[in-house]
């Protein structure tokens, strides 16, 4: 249901020839059912790809390319508890061993419609998903070593993610609770645009 723009595969092929990259992605944006632009998605610096991915799934599940050697080594976790974050957990495992490269051009589009997994989410299920993901990462010896320096940052990023879901459900106090947890665990999260937007929305609705 998402869109691949005409230049997508050609530019990916050129990128592979030019860089020999085995794990890379292109930029993407959101559109509605009619293809009208809704928003651009941020693309953090990849100078430290581990630090970048611990704050959230900037790769999403669109416009990502992996070499066959990688594809045959890793598999998606199909546990239903993880539905909605299975791509993020997958990328975390790959990024722990492979650097991420980028085609800095919007070659893909996420189509926002009512049937998307990420549109209408149950907050309780989302909490269980986050708990499962964080437990899986930090109970794995290799992943815990790789992501250990960013543990608080990853937890805060997931709390902001839960806050955005709480806001979508108009559960403003739950959103503020998740944001508070993020702030206590990782104060620099206040510089994250998504934290600011979620806090602003929740506060405006709690005190209006």
mmCIF file of C-alpha atoms in Angstrom:
data_model
loop_
_atom_site.group_PDB
_atom_site.id
_atom_site.type_symbol
_atom_site.label_atom_id
_atom_site.label_comp_id
_atom_site.label_asym_id
_atom_site.label_seq_id
_atom_site.Cartn_x
_atom_site.Cartn_y
_atom_site.Cartn_z
ATOM 1 C CA UNK A 1 0.000 0.000 0.000
ATOM 2 C CA UNK A 2 3.029 2.300 0.092
ATOM 3 C CA UNK A 3 4.637 3.845 -2.943
ATOM 4 C CA UNK A 4 7.938 3.375 -4.681
ATOM 5 C CA UNK A 5 8.741 6.265 -6.997
ATOM 6 C CA UNK A 6 9.998 5.551 -10.542
ATOM 7 C CA UNK A 7 13.636 6.387 -9.815
ATOM 8 C CA UNK A 8 13.786 4.241 -6.680
ATOM 9 C CA UNK A 9 15.350 1.024 -7.985
ATOM 10 C CA UNK A 10 17.593 2.731 -10.535
ATOM 11 C CA UNK A 11 19.094 4.993 -7.899
ATOM 12 C CA UNK A 12 19.444 2.094 -5.466
ATOM 13 C CA UNK A 13 21.287 0.083 -8.090
ATOM 14 C CA UNK A 14 23.572 3.019 -8.894
ATOM 15 C CA UNK A 15 24.222 3.477 -5.166
ATOM 16 C CA UNK A 16 25.263 -0.159 -4.755
ATOM 17 C CA UNK A 17 27.667 0.057 -7.693
ATOM 18 C CA UNK A 18 29.136 3.323 -6.442
ATOM 19 C CA UNK A 19 29.463 2.495 -2.737
ATOM 20 C CA UNK A 20 29.170 -1.317 -2.437
ATOM 21 C CA UNK A 21 26.781 -0.644 0.455
ATOM 22 C CA UNK A 22 25.005 -3.678 1.879
ATOM 23 C CA UNK A 23 22.532 -1.899 4.155
ATOM 24 C CA UNK A 24 21.053 1.433 3.129
ATOM 25 C CA UNK A 25 17.821 3.350 2.748
ATOM 26 C CA UNK A 26 16.315 6.252 0.885
ATOM 27 C CA UNK A 27 14.335 9.181 2.263
ATOM 28 C CA UNK A 28 10.547 8.957 2.372
ATOM 29 C CA UNK A 29 7.530 11.099 3.134
ATOM 30 C CA UNK A 30 3.849 10.608 3.943
ATOM 31 C CA UNK A 31 1.016 11.071 1.472
ATOM 32 C CA UNK A 32 -2.734 10.561 1.613
ATOM 33 C CA UNK A 33 -4.743 8.120 -0.512
ATOM 34 C CA UNK A 34 -4.667 10.604 -3.391
ATOM 35 C CA UNK A 35 -0.912 11.033 -3.257
ATOM 36 C CA UNK A 36 -1.031 14.494 -1.685
ATOM 37 C CA UNK A 37 1.989 15.320 0.450
ATOM 38 C CA UNK A 38 1.352 15.267 4.199
ATOM 39 C CA UNK A 39 4.749 15.470 5.887
ATOM 40 C CA UNK A 40 8.450 14.801 5.483
ATOM 41 C CA UNK A 41 10.103 12.362 7.867
ATOM 42 C CA UNK A 42 13.367 13.274 9.608
ATOM 43 C CA UNK A 43 16.608 11.592 8.657
ATOM 44 C CA UNK A 44 19.123 11.779 11.515
ATOM 45 C CA UNK A 45 22.846 11.966 10.949
ATOM 46 C CA UNK A 46 24.434 8.588 10.276
ATOM 47 C CA UNK A 47 27.848 9.532 11.622
ATOM 48 C CA UNK A 48 26.889 7.280 14.546
ATOM 49 C CA UNK A 49 24.185 5.011 13.168
ATOM 50 C CA UNK A 50 23.802 3.192 16.485
ATOM 51 C CA UNK A 51 23.043 6.391 18.334
ATOM 52 C CA UNK A 52 20.637 7.407 15.582
ATOM 53 C CA UNK A 53 18.594 4.228 15.595
ATOM 54 C CA UNK A 54 18.290 3.994 19.366
ATOM 55 C CA UNK A 55 16.060 7.063 19.457
ATOM 56 C CA UNK A 56 13.539 5.579 17.047
ATOM 57 C CA UNK A 57 12.922 3.736 13.814
ATOM 58 C CA UNK A 58 13.980 6.336 11.250
ATOM 59 C CA UNK A 59 14.232 3.543 8.656
ATOM 60 C CA UNK A 60 10.557 2.664 9.070
ATOM 61 C CA UNK A 61 9.607 -0.281 6.828
ATOM 62 C CA UNK A 62 9.977 1.401 3.461
ATOM 63 C CA UNK A 63 12.830 2.136 1.083
ATOM 64 C CA UNK A 64 15.360 -0.052 2.911
ATOM 65 C CA UNK A 65 17.763 -2.261 0.965
ATOM 66 C CA UNK A 66 19.810 -5.140 2.371
ATOM 67 C CA UNK A 67 22.264 -7.438 0.654
ATOM 68 C CA UNK A 68 21.342 -11.092 0.235
ATOM 69 C CA UNK A 69 24.098 -12.065 2.690
ATOM 70 C CA UNK A 70 22.281 -10.062 5.351
ATOM 71 C CA UNK A 71 18.789 -11.096 4.297
ATOM 72 C CA UNK A 72 19.612 -14.805 4.625
ATOM 73 C CA UNK A 73 21.147 -14.341 8.074
ATOM 74 C CA UNK A 74 18.346 -12.437 9.823
ATOM 75 C CA UNK A 75 14.647 -13.182 10.189
ATOM 76 C CA UNK A 76 11.699 -11.138 11.416
ATOM 77 C CA UNK A 77 10.399 -11.922 14.883
ATOM 78 C CA UNK A 78 6.816 -13.016 14.175
ATOM 79 C CA UNK A 79 5.625 -12.897 17.786
ATOM 80 C CA UNK A 80 2.212 -11.149 17.620
ATOM 81 C CA UNK A 81 3.154 -9.032 20.642
ATOM 82 C CA UNK A 82 5.709 -7.246 18.436
ATOM 83 C CA UNK A 83 3.291 -6.389 15.613
ATOM 84 C CA UNK A 84 3.867 -2.772 14.667
ATOM 85 C CA UNK A 85 7.516 -2.749 15.775
ATOM 86 C CA UNK A 86 8.833 -5.904 14.149
ATOM 87 C CA UNK A 87 10.680 -3.873 11.535
ATOM 88 C CA UNK A 88 12.390 -1.754 14.206
ATOM 89 C CA UNK A 89 13.534 -4.820 16.137
ATOM 90 C CA UNK A 90 14.808 -6.315 12.864
ATOM 91 C CA UNK A 91 16.809 -3.185 11.993
ATOM 92 C CA UNK A 92 18.268 -3.012 15.505
ATOM 93 C CA UNK A 93 19.731 -6.470 15.098
ATOM 94 C CA UNK A 94 21.156 -5.705 11.668
ATOM 95 C CA UNK A 95 22.496 -2.281 12.657
ATOM 96 C CA UNK A 96 24.372 -3.886 15.539
ATOM 97 C CA UNK A 97 26.656 -5.514 12.973
ATOM 98 C CA UNK A 98 26.358 -3.386 9.829
ATOM 99 C CA UNK A 99 26.651 0.328 9.178
ATOM 100 C CA UNK A 100 23.697 2.131 7.600
ATOM 101 C CA UNK A 101 24.063 4.291 4.479
ATOM 102 C CA UNK A 102 21.532 6.660 2.880
ATOM 103 C CA UNK A 103 20.330 7.898 -0.487
ATOM 104 C CA UNK A 104 19.455 11.439 0.473
ATOM 105 C CA UNK A 105 16.408 11.716 -1.753
ATOM 106 C CA UNK A 106 12.697 11.009 -1.254
ATOM 107 C CA UNK A 107 12.191 7.896 -3.354
ATOM 108 C CA UNK A 108 9.356 6.315 -1.349
ATOM 109 C CA UNK A 109 6.065 7.333 0.236
ATOM 110 C CA UNK A 110 4.078 6.021 3.171
ATOM 111 C CA UNK A 111 0.372 6.123 2.366
ATOM 112 C CA UNK A 112 -1.620 7.135 5.445
ATOM 113 C CA UNK A 113 -4.976 5.385 5.483
ATOM 114 C CA UNK A 114 -7.269 3.871 8.093
ATOM 115 C CA UNK A 115 -6.022 0.317 7.535
ATOM 116 C CA UNK A 116 -2.400 0.957 8.475
ATOM 117 C CA UNK A 117 -1.007 -0.970 11.459
ATOM 118 C CA UNK A 118 0.294 2.259 12.932
ATOM 119 C CA UNK A 119 -2.897 4.323 12.602
ATOM 120 C CA UNK A 120 -5.269 2.983 15.245
ATOM 121 C CA UNK A 121 -3.262 1.436 18.066
ATOM 122 C CA UNK A 122 -4.350 0.144 21.434
ATOM 123 C CA UNK A 123 -2.223 1.780 24.123
ATOM 124 C CA UNK A 124 -2.046 -1.327 26.298
ATOM 125 C CA UNK A 125 -0.856 -3.445 23.398
ATOM 126 C CA UNK A 126 1.689 -0.779 22.496
ATOM 127 C CA UNK A 127 3.091 -0.837 26.043
ATOM 128 C CA UNK A 128 3.455 -4.614 25.903
ATOM 129 C CA UNK A 129 5.181 -4.295 22.532
ATOM 130 C CA UNK A 130 7.686 -1.777 23.862
ATOM 131 C CA UNK A 131 8.384 -3.906 26.936
ATOM 132 C CA UNK A 132 8.944 -6.961 24.745
ATOM 133 C CA UNK A 133 11.277 -5.103 22.392
ATOM 134 C CA UNK A 134 13.414 -3.558 25.139
ATOM 135 C CA UNK A 135 13.611 -6.843 27.030
ATOM 136 C CA UNK A 136 14.634 -8.716 23.898
ATOM 137 C CA UNK A 137 17.396 -6.245 23.058
ATOM 138 C CA UNK A 138 18.893 -6.020 26.528
ATOM 139 C CA UNK A 139 18.586 -9.689 27.423
ATOM 140 C CA UNK A 140 20.710 -10.580 24.376
ATOM 141 C CA UNK A 141 24.397 -10.504 25.315
ATOM 142 C CA UNK A 142 25.607 -9.122 21.996
ATOM 143 C CA UNK A 143 22.870 -6.512 21.571
ATOM 144 C CA UNK A 144 23.166 -5.437 25.202
ATOM 145 C CA UNK A 145 26.879 -4.809 24.688
ATOM 146 C CA UNK A 146 26.320 -2.862 21.456
ATOM 147 C CA UNK A 147 23.390 -0.769 22.672
ATOM 148 C CA UNK A 148 24.320 -0.584 26.354
ATOM 149 C CA UNK A 149 25.772 2.948 26.054
ATOM 150 C CA UNK A 150 22.439 4.097 24.583
ATOM 151 C CA UNK A 151 20.082 2.198 26.881
ATOM 152 C CA UNK A 152 18.543 5.272 28.526
ATOM 153 C CA UNK A 153 18.248 6.982 25.162
ATOM 154 C CA UNK A 154 16.464 3.990 23.615
ATOM 155 C CA UNK A 155 14.082 3.701 26.559
ATOM 156 C CA UNK A 156 13.275 7.413 26.332
ATOM 157 C CA UNK A 157 12.644 7.147 22.615
ATOM 158 C CA UNK A 158 10.171 4.337 23.224
ATOM 159 C CA UNK A 159 8.423 6.354 25.945
ATOM 160 C CA UNK A 160 7.970 9.232 23.488
ATOM 161 C CA UNK A 161 6.593 6.697 21.010
ATOM 162 C CA UNK A 162 4.059 5.564 23.643
ATOM 163 C CA UNK A 163 3.180 9.191 24.354
ATOM 164 C CA UNK A 164 2.344 9.759 20.703
ATOM 165 C CA UNK A 165 0.047 6.725 20.760
ATOM 166 C CA UNK A 166 -1.579 7.953 23.971
ATOM 167 C CA UNK A 167 -2.189 11.314 22.312
ATOM 168 C CA UNK A 168 -3.735 9.567 19.303
ATOM 169 C CA UNK A 169 -6.111 7.910 21.779
ATOM 170 C CA UNK A 170 -6.749 11.283 23.474
ATOM 171 C CA UNK A 171 -5.354 9.862 26.695
ATOM 172 C CA UNK A 172 -3.485 13.038 27.513
ATOM 173 C CA UNK A 173 -2.493 12.125 31.058
ATOM 174 C CA UNK A 174 -1.023 8.814 29.941
ATOM 175 C CA UNK A 175 0.955 10.731 27.333
ATOM 176 C CA UNK A 176 2.327 13.062 29.991
ATOM 177 C CA UNK A 177 3.214 10.084 32.174
ATOM 178 C CA UNK A 178 5.251 8.507 29.396
ATOM 179 C CA UNK A 179 6.947 11.818 28.615
ATOM 180 C CA UNK A 180 7.810 12.280 32.288
ATOM 181 C CA UNK A 181 9.395 8.821 32.343
ATOM 182 C CA UNK A 182 11.384 9.687 29.212
ATOM 183 C CA UNK A 183 12.571 12.971 30.723
ATOM 184 C CA UNK A 184 13.654 11.442 34.032
ATOM 185 C CA UNK A 185 15.579 8.656 32.333
ATOM 186 C CA UNK A 186 17.190 10.759 29.621
ATOM 187 C CA UNK A 187 16.939 14.554 30.055
ATOM 188 C CA UNK A 188 18.414 15.345 26.582
ATOM 189 C CA UNK A 189 15.168 13.959 25.123
ATOM 190 C CA UNK A 190 13.752 17.471 25.515
ATOM 191 C CA UNK A 191 15.733 18.454 22.433
ATOM 192 C CA UNK A 192 13.894 15.861 20.362
ATOM 193 C CA UNK A 193 11.179 17.466 18.211
ATOM 194 C CA UNK A 194 8.768 14.575 18.710
ATOM 195 C CA UNK A 195 9.025 14.974 22.491
ATOM 196 C CA UNK A 196 8.173 18.670 22.205
ATOM 197 C CA UNK A 197 5.201 18.068 19.898
ATOM 198 C CA UNK A 198 3.796 15.309 22.099
ATOM 199 C CA UNK A 199 4.216 17.375 25.266
ATOM 200 C CA UNK A 200 2.617 20.430 23.699
ATOM 201 C CA UNK A 201 -0.395 18.459 22.477
ATOM 202 C CA UNK A 202 -0.921 16.674 25.786
ATOM 203 C CA UNK A 203 -0.521 19.800 27.916
ATOM 204 C CA UNK A 204 -2.853 21.884 25.767
ATOM 205 C CA UNK A 205 -5.584 19.283 26.108
ATOM 206 C CA UNK A 206 -5.100 18.558 29.822
ATOM 207 C CA UNK A 207 -5.319 22.199 30.837
ATOM 208 C CA UNK A 208 -7.765 23.599 28.331
#
